[in-house]
XYZ file of C-alpha atoms in Angstrom:
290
model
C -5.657 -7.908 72.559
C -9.035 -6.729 71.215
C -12.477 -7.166 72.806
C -14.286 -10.745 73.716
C -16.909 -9.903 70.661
C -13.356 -9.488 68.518
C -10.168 -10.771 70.092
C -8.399 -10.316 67.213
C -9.276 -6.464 66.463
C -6.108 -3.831 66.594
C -2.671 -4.544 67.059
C -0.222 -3.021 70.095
C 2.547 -0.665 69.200
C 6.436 -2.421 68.548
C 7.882 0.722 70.927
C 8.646 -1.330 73.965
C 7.688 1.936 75.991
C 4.145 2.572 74.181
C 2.991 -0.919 73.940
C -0.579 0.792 72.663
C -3.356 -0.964 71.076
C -4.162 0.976 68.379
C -7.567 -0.336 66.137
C -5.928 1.618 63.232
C -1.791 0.579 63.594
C 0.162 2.645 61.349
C 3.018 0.289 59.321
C 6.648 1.576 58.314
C 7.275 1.111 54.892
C 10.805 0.888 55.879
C 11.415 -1.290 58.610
C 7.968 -3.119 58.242
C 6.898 -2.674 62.062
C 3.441 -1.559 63.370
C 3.207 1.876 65.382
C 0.488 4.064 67.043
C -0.764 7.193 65.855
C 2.221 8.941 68.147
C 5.306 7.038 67.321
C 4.392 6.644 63.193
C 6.979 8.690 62.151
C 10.862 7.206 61.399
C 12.239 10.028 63.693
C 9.466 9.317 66.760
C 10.151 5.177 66.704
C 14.128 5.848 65.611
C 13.369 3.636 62.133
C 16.439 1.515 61.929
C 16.330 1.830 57.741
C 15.505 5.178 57.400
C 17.340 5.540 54.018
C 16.112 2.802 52.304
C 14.342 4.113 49.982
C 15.747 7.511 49.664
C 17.381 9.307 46.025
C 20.442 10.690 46.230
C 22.335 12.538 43.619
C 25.303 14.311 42.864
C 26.426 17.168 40.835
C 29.014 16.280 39.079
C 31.391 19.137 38.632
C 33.863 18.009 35.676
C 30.851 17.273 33.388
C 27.635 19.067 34.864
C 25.502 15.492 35.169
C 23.579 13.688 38.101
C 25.300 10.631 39.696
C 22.498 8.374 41.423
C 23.818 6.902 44.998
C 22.553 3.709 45.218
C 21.243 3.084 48.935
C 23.108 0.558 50.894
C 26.018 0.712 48.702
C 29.288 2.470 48.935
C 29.175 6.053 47.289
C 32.712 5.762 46.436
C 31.612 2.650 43.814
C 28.994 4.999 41.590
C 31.357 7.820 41.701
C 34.254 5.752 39.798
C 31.555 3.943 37.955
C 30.703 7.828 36.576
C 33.855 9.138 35.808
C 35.021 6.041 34.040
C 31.773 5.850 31.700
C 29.350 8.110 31.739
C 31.496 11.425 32.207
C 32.017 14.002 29.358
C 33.567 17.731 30.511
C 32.222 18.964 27.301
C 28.739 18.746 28.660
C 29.732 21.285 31.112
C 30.146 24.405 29.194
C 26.244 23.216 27.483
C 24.943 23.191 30.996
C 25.798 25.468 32.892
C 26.031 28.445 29.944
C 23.028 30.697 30.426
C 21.809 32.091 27.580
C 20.961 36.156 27.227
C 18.729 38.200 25.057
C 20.337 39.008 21.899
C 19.568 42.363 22.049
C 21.783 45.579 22.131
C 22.262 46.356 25.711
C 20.733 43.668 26.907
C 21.857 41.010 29.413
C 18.212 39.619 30.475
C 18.912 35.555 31.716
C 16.671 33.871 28.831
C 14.498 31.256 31.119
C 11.183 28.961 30.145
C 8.877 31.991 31.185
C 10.420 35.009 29.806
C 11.521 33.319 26.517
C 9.672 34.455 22.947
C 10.991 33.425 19.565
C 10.776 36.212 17.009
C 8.562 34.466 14.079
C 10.907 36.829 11.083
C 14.518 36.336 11.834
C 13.726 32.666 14.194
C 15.769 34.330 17.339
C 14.806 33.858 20.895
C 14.542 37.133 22.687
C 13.069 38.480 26.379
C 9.855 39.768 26.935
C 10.755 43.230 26.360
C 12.752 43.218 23.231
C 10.058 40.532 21.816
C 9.082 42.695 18.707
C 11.028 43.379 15.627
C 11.658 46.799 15.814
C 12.555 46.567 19.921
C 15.652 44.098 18.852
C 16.208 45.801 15.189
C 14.764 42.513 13.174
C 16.737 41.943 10.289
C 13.393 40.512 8.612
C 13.198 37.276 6.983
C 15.534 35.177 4.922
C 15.915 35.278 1.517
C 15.854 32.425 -0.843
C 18.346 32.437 -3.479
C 15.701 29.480 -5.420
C 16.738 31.509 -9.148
C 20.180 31.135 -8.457
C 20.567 28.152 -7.420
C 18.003 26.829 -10.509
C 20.386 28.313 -12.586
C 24.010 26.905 -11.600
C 21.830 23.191 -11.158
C 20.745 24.406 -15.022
C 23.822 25.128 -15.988
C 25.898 21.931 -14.758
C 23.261 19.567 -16.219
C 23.636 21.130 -19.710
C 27.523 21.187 -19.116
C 27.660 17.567 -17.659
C 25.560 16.274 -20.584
C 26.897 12.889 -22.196
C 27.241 12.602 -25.450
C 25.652 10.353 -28.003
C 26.889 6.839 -28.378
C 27.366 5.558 -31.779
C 27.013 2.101 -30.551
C 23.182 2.645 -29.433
C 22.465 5.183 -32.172
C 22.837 2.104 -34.310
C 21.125 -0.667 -32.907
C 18.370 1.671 -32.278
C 18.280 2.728 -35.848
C 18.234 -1.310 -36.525
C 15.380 -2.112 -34.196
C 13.403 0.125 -35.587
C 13.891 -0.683 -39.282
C 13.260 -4.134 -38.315
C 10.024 -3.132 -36.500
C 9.082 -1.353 -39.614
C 9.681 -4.225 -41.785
C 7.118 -6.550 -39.427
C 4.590 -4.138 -39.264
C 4.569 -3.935 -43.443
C 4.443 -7.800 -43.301
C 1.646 -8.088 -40.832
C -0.445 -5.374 -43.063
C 0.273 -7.109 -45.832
C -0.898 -10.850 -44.197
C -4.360 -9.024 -43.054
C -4.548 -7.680 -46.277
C -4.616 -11.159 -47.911
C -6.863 -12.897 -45.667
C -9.220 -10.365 -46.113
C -9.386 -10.072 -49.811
C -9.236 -14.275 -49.671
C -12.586 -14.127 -47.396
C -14.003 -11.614 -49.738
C -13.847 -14.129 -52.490
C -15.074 -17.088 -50.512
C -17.945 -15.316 -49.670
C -18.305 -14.712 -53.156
C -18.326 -17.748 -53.855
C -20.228 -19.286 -51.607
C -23.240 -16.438 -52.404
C -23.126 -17.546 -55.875
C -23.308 -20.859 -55.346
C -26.275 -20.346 -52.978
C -28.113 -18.424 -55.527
C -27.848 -21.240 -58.540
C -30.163 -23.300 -56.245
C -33.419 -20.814 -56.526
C -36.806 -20.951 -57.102
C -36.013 -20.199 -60.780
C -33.059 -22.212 -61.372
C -36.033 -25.107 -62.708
C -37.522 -22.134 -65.327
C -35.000 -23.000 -67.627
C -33.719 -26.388 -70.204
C -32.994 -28.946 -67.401
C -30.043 -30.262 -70.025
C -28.465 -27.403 -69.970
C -27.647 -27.984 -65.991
C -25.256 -30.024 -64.171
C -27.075 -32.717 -62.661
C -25.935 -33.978 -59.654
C -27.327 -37.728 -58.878
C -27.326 -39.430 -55.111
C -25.225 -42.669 -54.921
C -27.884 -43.967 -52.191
C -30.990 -43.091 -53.664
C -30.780 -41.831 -56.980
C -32.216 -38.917 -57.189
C -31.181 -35.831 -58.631
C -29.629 -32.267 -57.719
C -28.700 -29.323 -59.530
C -26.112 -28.288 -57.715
C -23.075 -30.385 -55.141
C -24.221 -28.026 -52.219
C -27.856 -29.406 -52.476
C -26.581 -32.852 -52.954
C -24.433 -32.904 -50.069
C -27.194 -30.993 -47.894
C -29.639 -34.191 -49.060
C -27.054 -36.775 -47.939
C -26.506 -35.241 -44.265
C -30.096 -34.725 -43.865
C -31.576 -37.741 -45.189
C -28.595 -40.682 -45.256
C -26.704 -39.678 -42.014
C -27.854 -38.738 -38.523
C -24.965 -37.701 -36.070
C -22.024 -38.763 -38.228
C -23.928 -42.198 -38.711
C -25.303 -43.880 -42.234
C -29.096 -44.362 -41.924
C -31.510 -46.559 -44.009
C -32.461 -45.887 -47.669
C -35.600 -43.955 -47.786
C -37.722 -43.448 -50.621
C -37.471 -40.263 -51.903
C -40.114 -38.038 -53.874
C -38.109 -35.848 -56.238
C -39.710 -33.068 -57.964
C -40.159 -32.957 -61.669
C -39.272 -29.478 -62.347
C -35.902 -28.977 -60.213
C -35.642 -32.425 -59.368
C -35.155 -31.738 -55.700
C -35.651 -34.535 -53.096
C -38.290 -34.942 -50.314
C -38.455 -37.257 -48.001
C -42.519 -36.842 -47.432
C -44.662 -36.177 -49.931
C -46.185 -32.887 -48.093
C -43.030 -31.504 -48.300
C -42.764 -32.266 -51.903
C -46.430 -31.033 -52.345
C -45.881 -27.685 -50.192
C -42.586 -26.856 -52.448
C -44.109 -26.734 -55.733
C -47.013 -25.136 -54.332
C -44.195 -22.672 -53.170
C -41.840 -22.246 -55.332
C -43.005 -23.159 -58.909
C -46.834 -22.116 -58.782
C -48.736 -24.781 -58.221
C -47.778 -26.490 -61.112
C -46.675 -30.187 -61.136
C -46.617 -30.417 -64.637
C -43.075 -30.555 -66.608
């Protein structure tokens, strides 16, 4: 088998009368054996599974359907497999009906090529009878939408429940009761706003007693206010207590007595002379008299 370069090039025919090296063997795909060009064929070698691969179906002719043989198996066994299951004899009128043009006279087989639907009336008719007036269209269909929108009308108003006393009332309560909070909530915001209004009132006139002016007049006739650490003196508590958190405390804590300049007109305190200096200068005129 093959040459002395390649001994192992081509392969001989399996017919025991051909026995032909062929370079290019030819194998069955059914009984797996290699052939020549000549004896390739399941006929020319006499393939011994010549049917192994092959479909086979039947027609059923109660119910119109295929019924698959199965190769190398009785035919007998599918066939009573089919009638017991899969069979349906109302299938058969569905298949084997052949449907005809609808139109007068006609009796044209209705196929895949010769088949056009009418786009008015939604009919399938033949080639020849494919426009309206060739099949007598009756046109499109009408929607009834008005009538139909009525009677739906009609049975909503007729179907409608009526009221219940039961939620008429607590409706009518939660509502009188939301009423009632929303009066008391006006009436809160009301309050605090005319209560801020007078703080602020306060609080401006209070500010304002402390002035550059307030020293113009009779010292006597003010309310002196005197520091417990230091002694000195203040017209007015908010000065005083602006003096002790500036000058006796730093961060919550009690500091050292310092000596204190006070000035002679509005006996306000000063820790540094320059300050005291630069407020009369300021706010009196110059004047350190008196």
């Amino acid at each position: 088998m093959g040459t002395p370069e390649f001994p192992n090039l081509g392969k001989h025919c399996s017919v025991s009368d051909c026995r032909q090296l062929d370079f290019l063997p030819f194998t069955c795909d059914r009984c797996d054996q290699i052939y020549c060009l000549e004896h390739r064929g399941y006929i020319e070698h006499k393939c011994t599974k010549p049917n192994k691969e092959d479909v086979k179906v039947v027609i059923c002719p109660l119910c119109a359907k295929g019924v698959r043989l199965i190769p190398d198996q009785d035919p007998n066994i599918a066939w009573d497999h089919h009638v017991n299951i899969d069979c349906d004899p109302s299938n058969y009128e569905k298949v084997t009906k052949k449907r005809k043009c609808p139109a007068p006279g006609c009796r044209e087989v209705l196929v895949f090529s010769n088949t056009i639907k009418c786009r008015d009336c939604l009919e399938d008719h033949c080639l020849k009878h494919r426009f309206g007036p060739d099949h007598k269209c009756s046109g499109p269909k009408k929607l009834e939408t008005s009538f139909s929108f009525m009677s739906l009308f009609n049975t909503i108003k007729k179907e409608e429940p009526k009221p219940n006393l039961t939620s008429t009332a607590s409706s009518k309560w939660t509502s009188s009761f939301l009423s009632v909070a929303s009066n008391i909530r006006a009436s809160a915001e009301a309050s605090m706003s005319k209560l801020g209004n007078e703080i602020n009132q306060v609080w401006l006139a209070a500010r304002d007693s402390v002035g550059p002016n307030s020293g113009s007049g009779n010292k006597n006739d003010l309310q002196e206010e005197s520091c417990p650490q230091c002694g000195v003196k203040f017209s007015s508590a908010i000065s005083l207590v602006d003096h002790v958190q500036q000058v006796h405390e730093s961060n919550g804590k009690p500091l050292g007595v310092k000596k204190i300049e006070a000035c002679p007109k509005c006996s306000g305190g000063f820790v540094e002379p320059v300050s005291l200096v630069e407020h009369v200068e300021r706010d009196h005129g110059g004047g350190s008299g008196a």
